[in-house]
Coordinates of N, CA, C and O in Angstrom, one line a residue:
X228 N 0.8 -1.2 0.0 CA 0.0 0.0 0.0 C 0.9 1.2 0.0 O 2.0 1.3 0.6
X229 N 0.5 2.0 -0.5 CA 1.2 3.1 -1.0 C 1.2 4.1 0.4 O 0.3 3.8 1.2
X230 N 2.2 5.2 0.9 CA 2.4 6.4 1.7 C 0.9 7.0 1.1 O 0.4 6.9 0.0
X231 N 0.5 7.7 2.6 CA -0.8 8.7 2.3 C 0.3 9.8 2.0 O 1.5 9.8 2.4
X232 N -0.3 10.6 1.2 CA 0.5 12.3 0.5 C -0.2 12.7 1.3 O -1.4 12.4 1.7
X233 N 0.8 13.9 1.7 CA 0.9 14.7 2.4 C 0.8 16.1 2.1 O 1.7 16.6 1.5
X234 N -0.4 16.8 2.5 CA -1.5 18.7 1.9 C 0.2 19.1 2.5 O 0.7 18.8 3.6
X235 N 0.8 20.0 1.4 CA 1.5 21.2 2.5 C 1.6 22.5 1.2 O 1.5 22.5 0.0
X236 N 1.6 23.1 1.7 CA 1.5 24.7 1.0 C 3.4 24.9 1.2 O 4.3 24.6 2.0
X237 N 3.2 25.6 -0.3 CA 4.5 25.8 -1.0 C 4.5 27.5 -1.4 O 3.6 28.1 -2.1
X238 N 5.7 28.0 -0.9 CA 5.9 29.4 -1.1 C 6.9 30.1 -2.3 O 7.9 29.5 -2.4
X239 N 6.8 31.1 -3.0 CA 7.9 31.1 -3.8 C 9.1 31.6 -3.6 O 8.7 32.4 -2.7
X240 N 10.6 31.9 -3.6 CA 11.3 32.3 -3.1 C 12.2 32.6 -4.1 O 12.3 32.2 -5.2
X241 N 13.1 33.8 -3.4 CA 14.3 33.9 -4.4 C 15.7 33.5 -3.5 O 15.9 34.1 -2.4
X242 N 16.4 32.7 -4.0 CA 17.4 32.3 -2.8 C 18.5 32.6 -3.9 O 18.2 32.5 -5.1
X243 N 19.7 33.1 -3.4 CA 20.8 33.4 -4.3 C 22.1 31.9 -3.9 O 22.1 31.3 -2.9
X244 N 22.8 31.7 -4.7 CA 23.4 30.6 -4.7 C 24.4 30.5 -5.5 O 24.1 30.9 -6.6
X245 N 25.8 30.1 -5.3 CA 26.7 30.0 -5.8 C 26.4 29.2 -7.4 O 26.0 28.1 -7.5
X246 N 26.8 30.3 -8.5 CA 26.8 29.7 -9.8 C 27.0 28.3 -10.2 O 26.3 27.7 -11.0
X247 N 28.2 27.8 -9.6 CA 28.8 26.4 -10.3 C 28.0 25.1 -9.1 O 28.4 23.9 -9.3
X248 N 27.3 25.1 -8.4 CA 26.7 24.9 -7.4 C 25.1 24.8 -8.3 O 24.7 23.9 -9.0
X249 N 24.4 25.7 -8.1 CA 23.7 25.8 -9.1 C 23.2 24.4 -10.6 O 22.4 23.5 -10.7
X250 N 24.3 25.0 -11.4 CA 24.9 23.8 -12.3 C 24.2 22.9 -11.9 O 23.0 22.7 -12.2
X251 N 25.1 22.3 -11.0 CA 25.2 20.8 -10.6 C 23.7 20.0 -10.2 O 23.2 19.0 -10.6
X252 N 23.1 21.7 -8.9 CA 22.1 20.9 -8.5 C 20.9 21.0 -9.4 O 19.9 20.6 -8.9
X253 N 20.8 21.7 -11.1 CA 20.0 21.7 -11.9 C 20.0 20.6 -12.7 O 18.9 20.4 -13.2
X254 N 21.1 19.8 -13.0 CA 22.3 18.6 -14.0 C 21.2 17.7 -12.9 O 20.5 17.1 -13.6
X255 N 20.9 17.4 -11.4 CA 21.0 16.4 -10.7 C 19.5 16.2 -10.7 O 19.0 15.1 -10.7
X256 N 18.6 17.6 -10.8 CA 17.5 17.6 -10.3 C 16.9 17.0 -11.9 O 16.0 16.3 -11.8
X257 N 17.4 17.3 -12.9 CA 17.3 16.7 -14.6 C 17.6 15.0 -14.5 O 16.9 14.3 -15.3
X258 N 18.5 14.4 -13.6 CA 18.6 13.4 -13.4 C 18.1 12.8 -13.5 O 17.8 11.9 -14.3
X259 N 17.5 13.2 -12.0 CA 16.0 12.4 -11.3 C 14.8 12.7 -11.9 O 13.9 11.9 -11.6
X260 N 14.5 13.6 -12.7 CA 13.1 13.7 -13.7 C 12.5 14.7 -12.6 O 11.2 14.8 -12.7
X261 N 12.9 15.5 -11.8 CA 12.2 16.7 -10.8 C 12.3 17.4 -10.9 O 13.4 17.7 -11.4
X262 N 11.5 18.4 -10.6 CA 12.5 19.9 -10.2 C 12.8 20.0 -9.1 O 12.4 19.5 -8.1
X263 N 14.1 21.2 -9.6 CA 14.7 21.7 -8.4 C 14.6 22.0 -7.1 O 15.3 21.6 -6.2
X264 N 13.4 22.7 -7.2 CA 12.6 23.3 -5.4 C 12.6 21.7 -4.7 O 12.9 21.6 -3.5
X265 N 12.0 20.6 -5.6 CA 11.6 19.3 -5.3 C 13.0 18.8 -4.7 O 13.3 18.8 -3.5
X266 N 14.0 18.5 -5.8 CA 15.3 18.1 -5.2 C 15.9 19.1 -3.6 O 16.4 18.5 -2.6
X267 N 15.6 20.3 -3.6 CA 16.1 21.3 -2.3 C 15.4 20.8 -1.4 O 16.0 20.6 -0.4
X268 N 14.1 20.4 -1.6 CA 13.1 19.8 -0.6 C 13.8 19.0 -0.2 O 14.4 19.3 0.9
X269 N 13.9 17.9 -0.6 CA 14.4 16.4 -0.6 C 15.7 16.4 0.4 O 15.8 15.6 1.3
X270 N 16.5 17.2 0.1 CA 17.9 17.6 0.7 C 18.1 17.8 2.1 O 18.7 17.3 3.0
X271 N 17.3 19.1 2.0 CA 17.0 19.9 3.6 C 16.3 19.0 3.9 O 16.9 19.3 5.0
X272 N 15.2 17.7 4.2 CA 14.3 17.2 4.8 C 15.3 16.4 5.3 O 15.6 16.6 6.4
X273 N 16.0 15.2 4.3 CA 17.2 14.3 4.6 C 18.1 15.2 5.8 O 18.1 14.7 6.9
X274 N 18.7 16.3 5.4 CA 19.9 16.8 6.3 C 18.8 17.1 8.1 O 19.0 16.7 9.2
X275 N 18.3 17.6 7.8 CA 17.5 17.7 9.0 C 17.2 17.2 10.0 O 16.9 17.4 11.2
X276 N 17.4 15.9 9.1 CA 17.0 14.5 10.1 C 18.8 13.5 10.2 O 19.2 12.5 10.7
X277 N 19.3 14.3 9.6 CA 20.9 13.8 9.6 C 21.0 12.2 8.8 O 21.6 11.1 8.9
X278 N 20.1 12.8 7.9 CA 20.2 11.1 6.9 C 20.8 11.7 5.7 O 20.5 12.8 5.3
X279 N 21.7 10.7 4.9 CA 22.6 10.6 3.0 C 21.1 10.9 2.3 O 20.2 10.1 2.4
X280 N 20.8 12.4 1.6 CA 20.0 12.2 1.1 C 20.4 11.2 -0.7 O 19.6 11.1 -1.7
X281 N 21.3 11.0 -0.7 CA 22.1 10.6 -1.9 C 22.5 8.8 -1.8 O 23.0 8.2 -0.8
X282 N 22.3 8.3 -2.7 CA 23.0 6.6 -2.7 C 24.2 7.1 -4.0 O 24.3 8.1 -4.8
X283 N 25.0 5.7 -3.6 CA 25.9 5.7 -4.5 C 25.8 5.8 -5.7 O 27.0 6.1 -6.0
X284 N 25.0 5.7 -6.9 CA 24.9 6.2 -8.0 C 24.8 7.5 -8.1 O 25.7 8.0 -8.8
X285 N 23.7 8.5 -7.4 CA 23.9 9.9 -7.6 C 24.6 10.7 -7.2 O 24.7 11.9 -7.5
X286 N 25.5 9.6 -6.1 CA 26.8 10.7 -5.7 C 28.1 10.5 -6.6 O 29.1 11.2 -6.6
X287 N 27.9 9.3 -7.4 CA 28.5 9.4 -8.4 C 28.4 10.5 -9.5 O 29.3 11.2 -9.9
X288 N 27.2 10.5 -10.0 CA 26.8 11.1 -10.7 C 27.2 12.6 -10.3 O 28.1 13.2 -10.8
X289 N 26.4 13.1 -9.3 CA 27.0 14.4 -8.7 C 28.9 14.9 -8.9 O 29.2 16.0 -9.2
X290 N 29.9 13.4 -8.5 CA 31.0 13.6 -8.9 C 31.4 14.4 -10.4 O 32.1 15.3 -10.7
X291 N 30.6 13.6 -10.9 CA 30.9 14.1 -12.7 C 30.0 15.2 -12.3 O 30.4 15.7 -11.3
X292 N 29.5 15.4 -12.5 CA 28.9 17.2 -12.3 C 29.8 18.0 -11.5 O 30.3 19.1 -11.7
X293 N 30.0 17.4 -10.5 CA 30.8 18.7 -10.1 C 32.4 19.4 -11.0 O 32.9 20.5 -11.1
X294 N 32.7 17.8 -11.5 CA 33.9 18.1 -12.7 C 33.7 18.5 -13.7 O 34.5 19.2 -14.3
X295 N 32.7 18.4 -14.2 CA 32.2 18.6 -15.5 C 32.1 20.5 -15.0 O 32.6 21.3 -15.8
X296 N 31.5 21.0 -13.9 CA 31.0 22.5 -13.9 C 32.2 22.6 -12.7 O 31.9 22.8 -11.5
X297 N 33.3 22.5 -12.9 CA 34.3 22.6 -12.0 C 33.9 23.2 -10.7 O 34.0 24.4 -10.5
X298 N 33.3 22.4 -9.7 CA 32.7 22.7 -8.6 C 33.5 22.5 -7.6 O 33.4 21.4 -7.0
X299 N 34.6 23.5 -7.0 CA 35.6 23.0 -6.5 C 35.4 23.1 -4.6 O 36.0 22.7 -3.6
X300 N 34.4 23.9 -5.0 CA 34.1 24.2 -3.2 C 33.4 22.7 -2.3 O 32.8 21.8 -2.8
X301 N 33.7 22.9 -0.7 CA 33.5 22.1 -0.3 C 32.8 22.5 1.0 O 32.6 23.7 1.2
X302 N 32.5 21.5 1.9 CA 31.6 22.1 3.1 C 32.2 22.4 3.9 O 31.7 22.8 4.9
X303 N 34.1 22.4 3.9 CA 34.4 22.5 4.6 C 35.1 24.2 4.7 O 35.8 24.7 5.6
X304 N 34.6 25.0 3.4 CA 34.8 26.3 2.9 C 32.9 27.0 3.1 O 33.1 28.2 3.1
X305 N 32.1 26.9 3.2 CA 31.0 27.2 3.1 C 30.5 28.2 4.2 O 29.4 28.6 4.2
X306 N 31.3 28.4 4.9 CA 30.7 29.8 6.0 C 32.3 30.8 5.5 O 32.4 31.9 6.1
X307 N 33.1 30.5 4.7 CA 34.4 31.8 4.2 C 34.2 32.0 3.1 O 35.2 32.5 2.5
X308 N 32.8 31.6 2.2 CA 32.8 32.3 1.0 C 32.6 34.0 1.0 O 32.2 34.5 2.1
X309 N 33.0 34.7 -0.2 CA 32.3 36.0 -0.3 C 32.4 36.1 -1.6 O 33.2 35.5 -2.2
X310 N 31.5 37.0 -2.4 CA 30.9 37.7 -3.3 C 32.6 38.6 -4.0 O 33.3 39.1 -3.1
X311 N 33.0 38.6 -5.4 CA 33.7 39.6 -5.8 C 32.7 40.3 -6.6 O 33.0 41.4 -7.2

């Protein structure tokens, strides 16, 4: 038997985001047949709860994306970015 779906109201947003970043998570959300907002969804819900929102094929895949859009940043750089 299938999950009951779940009513939730969706707002629109403008979130600004690193370009080559971007890329990747448009390349990923193309992947999976979703959109984007859907894939961000998916992410922040997993991280929230401290679960891999990713298995090993899409983090492969993600690899070639990030090479492919030379995505060189890491989480361990993500609060010393700035804007030129």
């Amino acid at each position: 038997m299938a999950a009951e779906r779940k009513k939730i109201e969706r707002v629109q947003t403008v979130v600004r985001i690193e370009k080559r970043a971007l890329k990747v998570l448009k390349a990923l959300a193309a992947h999976h047949e979703i959109g984007l907002g859907d894939l961000i969804e998916s992410i922040v819900l997993h991280n929230f709860e401290g679960k891999q929102p990713f298995g090993p094929a899409s983090l492969a895949f993600i690899a070639q994306m990030r090479a492919a859009y030379r995505l060189d940043l890491t989480a361990s750089v993500s609060h010393m970015l700035s804007e030129y």
